[in-house]
CSV table of C-alpha atoms and ligand atoms in Angstrom, one decimal:
chain,number,residue,atom,x,y,z
A,250,UNK,CA,21.2,-43.6,56.8
A,251,UNK,CA,24.4,-42.5,58.3
A,252,UNK,CA,24.5,-39.8,60.9
A,253,UNK,CA,25.5,-36.3,60.2
A,254,UNK,CA,26.2,-32.9,61.5
A,255,UNK,CA,25.7,-30.4,58.9
A,256,UNK,CA,27.2,-27.2,59.5
A,257,UNK,CA,26.8,-24.1,56.8
A,258,UNK,CA,28.7,-20.8,57.6
A,259,UNK,CA,28.1,-17.4,55.9
A,260,UNK,CA,29.6,-13.9,56.4
A,261,UNK,CA,26.3,-12.8,58.4
A,262,UNK,CA,24.4,-16.4,59.7
A,263,UNK,CA,25.7,-19.9,60.4
A,264,UNK,CA,23.9,-22.7,61.0
A,265,UNK,CA,24.0,-26.7,62.6
A,266,UNK,CA,21.8,-29.3,62.0
A,267,UNK,CA,21.4,-33.0,62.3
A,268,UNK,CA,21.2,-34.6,59.1
A,269,UNK,CA,19.9,-38.1,58.3
A,270,UNK,CA,18.6,-37.1,54.6
A,271,UNK,CA,16.4,-34.4,56.0
A,272,UNK,CA,17.0,-31.8,58.7
A,273,UNK,CA,15.6,-33.2,62.3
A,274,UNK,CA,17.1,-30.5,64.2
A,275,UNK,CA,19.0,-27.1,63.6
A,276,UNK,CA,20.0,-23.8,64.7
A,277,UNK,CA,20.5,-20.7,63.0
A,278,UNK,CA,22.9,-18.1,64.9
A,279,UNK,CA,24.4,-14.5,64.0
A,280,UNK,CA,28.0,-15.6,62.8
A,281,UNK,CA,29.4,-12.7,64.7
A,282,UNK,CA,32.2,-12.6,62.1
A,283,UNK,CA,33.8,-9.2,63.4
A,284,UNK,CA,34.8,-11.2,66.7
A,285,UNK,CA,37.1,-13.3,65.2
A,286,UNK,CA,37.2,-17.1,64.3
A,287,UNK,CA,37.9,-18.4,67.8
A,288,UNK,CA,34.6,-16.7,69.0
A,289,UNK,CA,32.7,-17.9,66.0
A,290,UNK,CA,34.0,-21.5,66.2
A,291,UNK,CA,33.4,-21.8,69.8
A,292,UNK,CA,29.6,-20.8,69.5
A,293,UNK,CA,29.4,-23.0,66.5
A,294,UNK,CA,30.8,-25.9,68.4
A,295,UNK,CA,28.1,-25.4,71.4
A,296,UNK,CA,25.1,-25.0,68.8
A,297,UNK,CA,26.3,-28.5,67.2
A,298,UNK,CA,26.2,-30.2,70.6
A,299,UNK,CA,22.8,-28.6,71.3
A,300,UNK,CA,21.2,-30.1,67.9
A,301,UNK,CA,23.1,-33.5,68.6
A,302,UNK,CA,21.4,-33.3,71.6
A,303,UNK,CA,17.9,-32.6,70.5
A,304,UNK,CA,17.9,-36.1,68.5
A,305,UNK,CA,20.2,-37.7,71.2
A,306,UNK,CA,22.8,-38.5,68.8
A,307,UNK,CA,25.5,-39.6,71.2
A,308,UNK,CA,27.7,-40.7,68.1
A,309,UNK,CA,27.6,-39.1,64.5
A,310,UNK,CA,29.1,-40.9,61.7
A,311,UNK,CA,30.4,-37.7,59.7
A,312,UNK,CA,30.4,-34.1,59.4
A,313,UNK,CA,29.5,-31.9,56.2
A,314,UNK,CA,30.6,-28.6,56.2
A,315,UNK,CA,29.4,-25.6,53.4
A,316,UNK,CA,31.8,-22.8,53.8
A,317,UNK,CA,32.8,-19.6,52.0
A,318,UNK,CA,35.7,-20.0,49.6
A,319,UNK,CA,38.7,-19.5,49.1
A,320,UNK,CA,39.2,-23.1,50.6
A,321,UNK,CA,41.4,-26.0,50.6
A,322,UNK,CA,39.0,-29.3,50.4
A,323,UNK,CA,41.9,-31.5,51.0
A,324,UNK,CA,43.3,-29.7,54.0
A,325,UNK,CA,39.9,-28.7,55.0
A,326,UNK,CA,41.3,-25.2,55.7
A,327,UNK,CA,39.3,-21.8,55.1
A,328,UNK,CA,41.8,-19.5,53.4
A,329,UNK,CA,40.9,-15.5,53.8
A,330,UNK,CA,37.4,-15.3,52.6
A,331,UNK,CA,37.2,-11.8,51.6
A,332,UNK,CA,34.1,-11.3,53.9
A,333,UNK,CA,35.6,-13.0,56.9
A,334,UNK,CA,38.5,-10.9,58.1
A,335,UNK,CA,41.1,-12.9,60.4
A,336,UNK,CA,40.1,-16.4,58.8
A,337,UNK,CA,43.6,-17.2,57.6
A,338,UNK,CA,44.3,-20.9,57.0
A,339,UNK,CA,41.9,-21.9,59.6
A,340,UNK,CA,41.6,-26.1,60.1
A,341,UNK,CA,37.8,-26.1,60.4
A,342,UNK,CA,37.8,-29.9,59.6
A,343,UNK,CA,40.2,-31.0,61.9
A,344,UNK,CA,38.8,-28.7,64.8
A,345,UNK,CA,35.4,-30.4,64.2
A,346,UNK,CA,36.9,-33.9,63.8
A,347,UNK,CA,38.5,-33.6,66.9
A,348,UNK,CA,35.4,-32.2,68.7
A,349,UNK,CA,33.1,-34.9,67.3
A,350,UNK,CA,35.6,-38.1,66.7
A,351,UNK,CA,34.2,-38.2,63.0
A,352,UNK,CA,35.3,-37.7,59.5
A,353,UNK,CA,34.8,-34.2,58.0
A,354,UNK,CA,34.1,-33.1,54.3
A,355,UNK,CA,34.0,-29.5,53.2
A,356,UNK,CA,33.0,-27.6,50.0
A,357,UNK,CA,32.4,-23.9,49.2
A,358,UNK,CA,28.7,-22.7,50.2
A,359,UNK,CA,27.8,-22.1,46.6
A,360,UNK,CA,28.6,-25.4,45.7
A,361,UNK,CA,27.0,-27.0,48.9
A,362,UNK,CA,23.6,-24.9,48.3
A,363,UNK,CA,24.0,-26.1,44.3
A,364,UNK,CA,23.9,-29.9,45.7
A,365,UNK,CA,21.3,-29.2,48.2
A,366,UNK,CA,19.1,-27.6,45.7
A,367,UNK,CA,19.8,-30.5,43.0
A,368,UNK,CA,19.3,-33.6,45.3
A,369,UNK,CA,16.7,-32.3,47.9
A,370,UNK,CA,14.9,-29.0,46.3
A,371,UNK,CA,13.9,-27.6,42.7
A,372,UNK,CA,16.6,-29.6,40.7
A,373,UNK,CA,14.9,-33.2,42.7
A,374,UNK,CA,15.6,-35.6,39.7
A,375,UNK,CA,16.9,-33.6,37.1
A,376,UNK,CA,20.4,-34.8,35.7
A,377,UNK,CA,22.3,-31.4,35.0
A,378,UNK,CA,21.6,-28.8,37.7
A,379,UNK,CA,22.9,-25.3,37.8
A,380,UNK,CA,22.6,-22.9,40.4
A,381,UNK,CA,23.1,-19.3,40.8
A,382,UNK,CA,23.1,-17.2,44.0
A,383,UNK,CA,22.6,-13.8,43.8
A,384,UNK,CA,23.2,-11.8,46.6
A,385,UNK,CA,25.7,-9.1,47.7
A,386,UNK,CA,27.7,-11.0,45.1
A,387,UNK,CA,26.9,-13.9,42.5
A,388,UNK,CA,27.9,-17.5,43.1
A,389,UNK,CA,27.5,-20.5,41.3
A,390,UNK,CA,27.4,-24.4,41.3
A,391,UNK,CA,27.1,-26.8,38.6
A,392,UNK,CA,25.8,-30.7,39.5
A,393,UNK,CA,25.7,-33.4,37.0
A,394,UNK,CA,23.9,-36.7,37.7
A,395,UNK,CA,24.3,-35.7,41.7
A,396,UNK,CA,27.9,-34.9,41.9
A,397,UNK,CA,29.4,-31.3,42.2
A,398,UNK,CA,31.7,-30.3,39.1
A,399,UNK,CA,34.3,-29.1,40.8
A,400,UNK,CA,36.9,-28.1,37.7
A,401,UNK,CA,40.7,-29.1,37.4
A,402,UNK,CA,41.6,-26.4,40.2
A,403,UNK,CA,38.6,-26.9,42.3
A,404,UNK,CA,37.3,-23.6,41.3
A,405,UNK,CA,35.0,-24.3,38.7
A,406,UNK,CA,31.5,-22.7,38.5
A,407,UNK,CA,32.5,-18.9,38.9
A,408,UNK,CA,29.2,-17.9,36.8
A,409,UNK,CA,29.4,-14.5,38.9
A,410,UNK,CA,32.2,-13.6,36.8
A,411,UNK,CA,31.5,-14.3,33.3
A,412,UNK,CA,32.3,-11.4,31.5
A,413,UNK,CA,29.3,-9.6,29.8
A,414,UNK,CA,30.1,-6.4,29.1
A,415,UNK,CA,34.2,-5.5,28.9
A,416,UNK,CA,33.5,-1.9,29.6
A,417,UNK,CA,31.0,-2.2,32.3
A,418,UNK,CA,31.2,-1.2,35.9
A,419,UNK,CA,34.1,-2.7,38.1
A,420,UNK,CA,33.7,-5.9,39.9
A,421,UNK,CA,35.2,-7.1,43.1
A,422,UNK,CA,37.3,-9.6,41.2
A,423,UNK,CA,39.4,-6.7,39.9
A,424,UNK,CA,38.0,-6.9,36.2
A,425,UNK,CA,35.2,-5.2,34.6
A,426,UNK,CA,31.6,-6.0,33.4
A,427,UNK,CA,31.4,-9.3,35.1
A,428,UNK,CA,27.8,-10.7,35.7
A,429,UNK,CA,28.3,-9.6,39.6
A,430,UNK,CA,29.0,-6.3,38.6
A,431,UNK,CA,25.7,-5.9,36.8
A,432,UNK,CA,22.8,-7.9,38.7
A,433,UNK,CA,24.1,-8.4,42.2
A,434,UNK,CA,22.8,-6.7,45.4
A,435,UNK,CA,25.7,-4.6,45.3
A,436,UNK,CA,25.5,-3.8,41.9
A,437,UNK,CA,21.5,-2.8,42.0
A,438,UNK,CA,22.6,-0.6,44.9
A,439,UNK,CA,25.1,1.0,43.0
A,440,UNK,CA,22.9,1.6,39.9
A,441,UNK,CA,19.9,3.0,42.0
A,442,UNK,CA,22.5,5.4,43.5
A,443,UNK,CA,23.7,6.6,39.8
A,444,UNK,CA,20.3,7.1,38.5
A,445,UNK,CA,18.8,8.6,42.0
A,446,UNK,CA,21.1,11.9,41.7
A,447,UNK,CA,19.0,12.6,38.4
A,448,UNK,CA,15.4,11.9,39.8
A,449,UNK,CA,14.8,14.1,42.9
A,450,UNK,CA,11.4,12.6,42.8
A,451,UNK,CA,11.8,9.2,42.7
A,452,UNK,CA,9.8,7.0,45.5
A,453,UNK,CA,13.2,5.5,46.5
A,454,UNK,CA,14.4,8.9,47.8
A,455,UNK,CA,11.5,9.1,50.1
A,456,UNK,CA,11.9,5.5,51.2
A,457,UNK,CA,15.4,6.1,52.4
A,458,UNK,CA,14.8,9.5,53.6
A,459,UNK,CA,17.0,11.6,51.8
A,460,UNK,CA,20.1,9.6,52.6
A,461,UNK,CA,22.0,7.8,49.6
A,462,UNK,CA,23.5,5.5,51.9
A,463,UNK,CA,20.6,3.6,53.0
A,464,UNK,CA,19.9,2.6,49.1
A,465,UNK,CA,20.3,-1.1,49.0
A,466,UNK,CA,18.8,-3.9,46.6
A,467,UNK,CA,16.1,-4.7,49.0
A,468,UNK,CA,14.5,-1.3,49.1
A,469,UNK,CA,15.2,-0.8,45.6
A,470,UNK,CA,13.1,-4.1,44.9
A,471,UNK,CA,10.7,-2.4,47.5
A,472,UNK,CA,10.1,0.5,45.9
A,473,UNK,CA,10.0,-1.0,42.3
A,474,UNK,CA,7.0,-3.0,43.9
A,475,UNK,CA,5.3,0.3,44.3
A,476,UNK,CA,5.7,1.2,40.8
A,477,UNK,CA,8.8,3.3,41.3
A,478,UNK,CA,9.9,4.0,37.7
A,479,UNK,CA,13.8,4.3,38.5
A,480,UNK,CA,13.5,1.4,40.7
A,481,UNK,CA,11.6,-0.8,38.5
A,482,UNK,CA,14.0,-0.1,35.7
A,483,UNK,CA,17.4,-0.8,38.0
A,484,UNK,CA,15.4,-4.0,38.6
A,485,UNK,CA,14.7,-4.9,35.1
A,486,UNK,CA,18.1,-4.5,34.1
A,487,UNK,CA,19.7,-6.4,36.7
A,488,UNK,CA,17.0,-9.1,35.6
A,489,UNK,CA,18.5,-8.5,31.8
A,490,UNK,CA,21.7,-9.2,32.4
A,491,UNK,CA,21.1,-12.2,34.7
A,492,UNK,CA,19.4,-13.7,31.9
A,493,UNK,CA,22.1,-13.0,29.6
A,494,UNK,CA,24.6,-14.6,32.5
A,495,UNK,CA,21.7,-17.5,32.8
A,496,UNK,CA,21.6,-18.0,28.5
A,497,UNK,CA,25.4,-18.5,28.5
A,498,UNK,CA,25.6,-21.5,31.1
A,499,UNK,CA,22.4,-22.9,29.5
A,500,UNK,CA,24.5,-22.8,26.2
A,501,UNK,CA,27.6,-24.4,28.1
A,502,UNK,CA,26.0,-27.0,30.2
A,503,UNK,CA,22.7,-27.7,28.5
A,504,UNK,CA,21.1,-27.8,32.0
A,505,UNK,CA,17.5,-29.5,32.7
A,506,UNK,CA,17.1,-27.0,35.5
A,507,UNK,CA,18.6,-23.7,36.2
A,508,UNK,CA,18.1,-22.5,39.9
A,509,UNK,CA,17.9,-19.1,41.1
A,510,UNK,CA,18.4,-18.3,44.9
A,511,UNK,CA,20.0,-15.7,47.1
A,512,UNK,CA,18.3,-12.4,48.7
A,513,UNK,CA,18.1,-10.3,45.4
A,514,UNK,CA,15.7,-13.3,44.4
A,515,UNK,CA,13.2,-12.1,46.9
A,516,UNK,CA,12.4,-9.2,44.5
A,517,UNK,CA,10.3,-12.2,43.1
A,518,UNK,CA,8.5,-12.2,39.2
A,519,UNK,CA,10.1,-8.3,39.1
A,520,UNK,CA,13.3,-9.8,38.5
A,521,UNK,CA,12.7,-13.3,37.6
A,522,UNK,CA,10.4,-12.4,34.5
A,523,UNK,CA,13.1,-10.3,32.7
A,524,UNK,CA,15.7,-12.7,33.7
A,525,UNK,CA,13.6,-16.0,32.3
A,526,UNK,CA,12.5,-13.9,29.2
A,527,UNK,CA,16.0,-13.0,28.3
A,528,UNK,CA,17.8,-16.5,29.3
A,529,UNK,CA,15.0,-18.0,26.8
A,530,UNK,CA,15.6,-15.4,24.4
A,531,UNK,CA,19.3,-15.6,24.2
A,532,UNK,CA,20.0,-19.2,24.6
A,533,UNK,CA,20.2,-21.6,21.2
A,534,UNK,CA,16.7,-22.5,21.0
A,535,UNK,CA,17.3,-26.7,21.5
A,536,UNK,CA,18.9,-25.9,24.6
A,537,UNK,CA,16.4,-23.5,26.1
A,538,UNK,CA,13.3,-25.6,24.7
A,539,UNK,CA,14.1,-28.1,27.6
A,540,UNK,CA,15.4,-26.0,30.5
A,541,UNK,CA,13.4,-25.2,33.2
A,542,UNK,CA,14.6,-21.7,35.3
A,543,UNK,CA,13.0,-22.1,38.7
A,544,UNK,CA,13.5,-20.3,42.0
A,545,UNK,CA,15.5,-22.0,45.1
A,546,UNK,CA,13.2,-24.7,46.8
A,547,UNK,CA,15.1,-24.8,50.0
A,548,UNK,CA,14.4,-21.3,51.6
A,549,UNK,CA,17.2,-20.5,53.9
A,550,UNK,CA,18.6,-24.2,54.1
A,551,UNK,CA,20.5,-25.1,50.7
A,552,UNK,CA,23.8,-25.0,52.3
A,553,UNK,CA,22.7,-27.3,55.0
A,554,UNK,CA,21.1,-29.9,53.0
A,555,UNK,CA,24.4,-29.7,50.6
A,556,UNK,CA,26.6,-30.0,53.3
A,557,UNK,CA,24.7,-32.8,54.6
A,558,UNK,CA,24.7,-34.4,51.4
A,559,UNK,CA,28.6,-33.5,50.9
A,560,UNK,CA,29.1,-35.6,54.0
A,561,UNK,CA,26.8,-38.6,52.8
A,562,UNK,CA,29.0,-38.3,49.5
A,563,UNK,CA,32.2,-38.4,51.4
A,564,UNK,CA,31.4,-41.5,53.7
A,565,UNK,CA,30.6,-43.4,50.1
A,566,UNK,CA,34.0,-42.2,48.8
A,567,UNK,CA,32.1,-40.4,45.8
A,568,UNK,CA,33.1,-36.6,46.3
A,569,UNK,CA,35.3,-36.6,43.2
A,570,UNK,CA,33.0,-38.6,41.1
A,571,UNK,CA,33.6,-35.7,38.5
B,205,ZN,ZN1,34.2,-10.4,38.7
């Protein structure tokens, strides 16, 4: 098996690993995105050298990278992701190639995570896997027979921006009522804040000590788990919208497995139950009858596994099979 350096760059955390079909050694670092690309890349290169040293690899065969979009997979550049100011046209592939003298292959974080889960995680063995990452925003990925479906312009599987309610809340993409505007962590916090103003007795008020700016999806989930009616309602509504979004994807792709990852899924059954019930109820019965809706299986590492697999497939010339 080729020896791969796997890299996963996120807005909050970044990771480097020695990958050989499994993670042999890895490091997780705070990205410190506010300090700019030079600082971030320098620390990531240093971490990469440390993990390769841990496994005593003096030479590697390839580099796989999961990075925030938009990106250019051919030029291997990161092109101004909304959550990473100053990352304009950064030739991340070339930088790592010249440092480690090996070819690099890059893809966006949601696609990489989908691939990681499809091959090594909750979707192992399934022919068609769709993946939702439910976090600050909502990303998606579709893996067919072990390969990422990229679309004609490399931007397929924007599951978070399917339109569920044309008169719904505004979305980061400039439109209204996208799944992301209804079920992401940001949407959950926003909805809870709206309802809080009319519910001064809510436990959520106590948890944030009367400071509405502190309301986050994590705290809403915490209050919901303690039985707070307002928070339960918000999480259940988000679960309903997520389920509706999943039903659409089931109808479009006929997946064997739908995988749900991202921080919001830490709310567990509170969100999973309404999502699953709605998805199975709203999807076409023949398609619903064969699908499994599962939570992600690789913890905080689907992007790293996916980055590793992107490199393995790149080295075999299989990246654009679909
Ligand atoms: Zn949108």
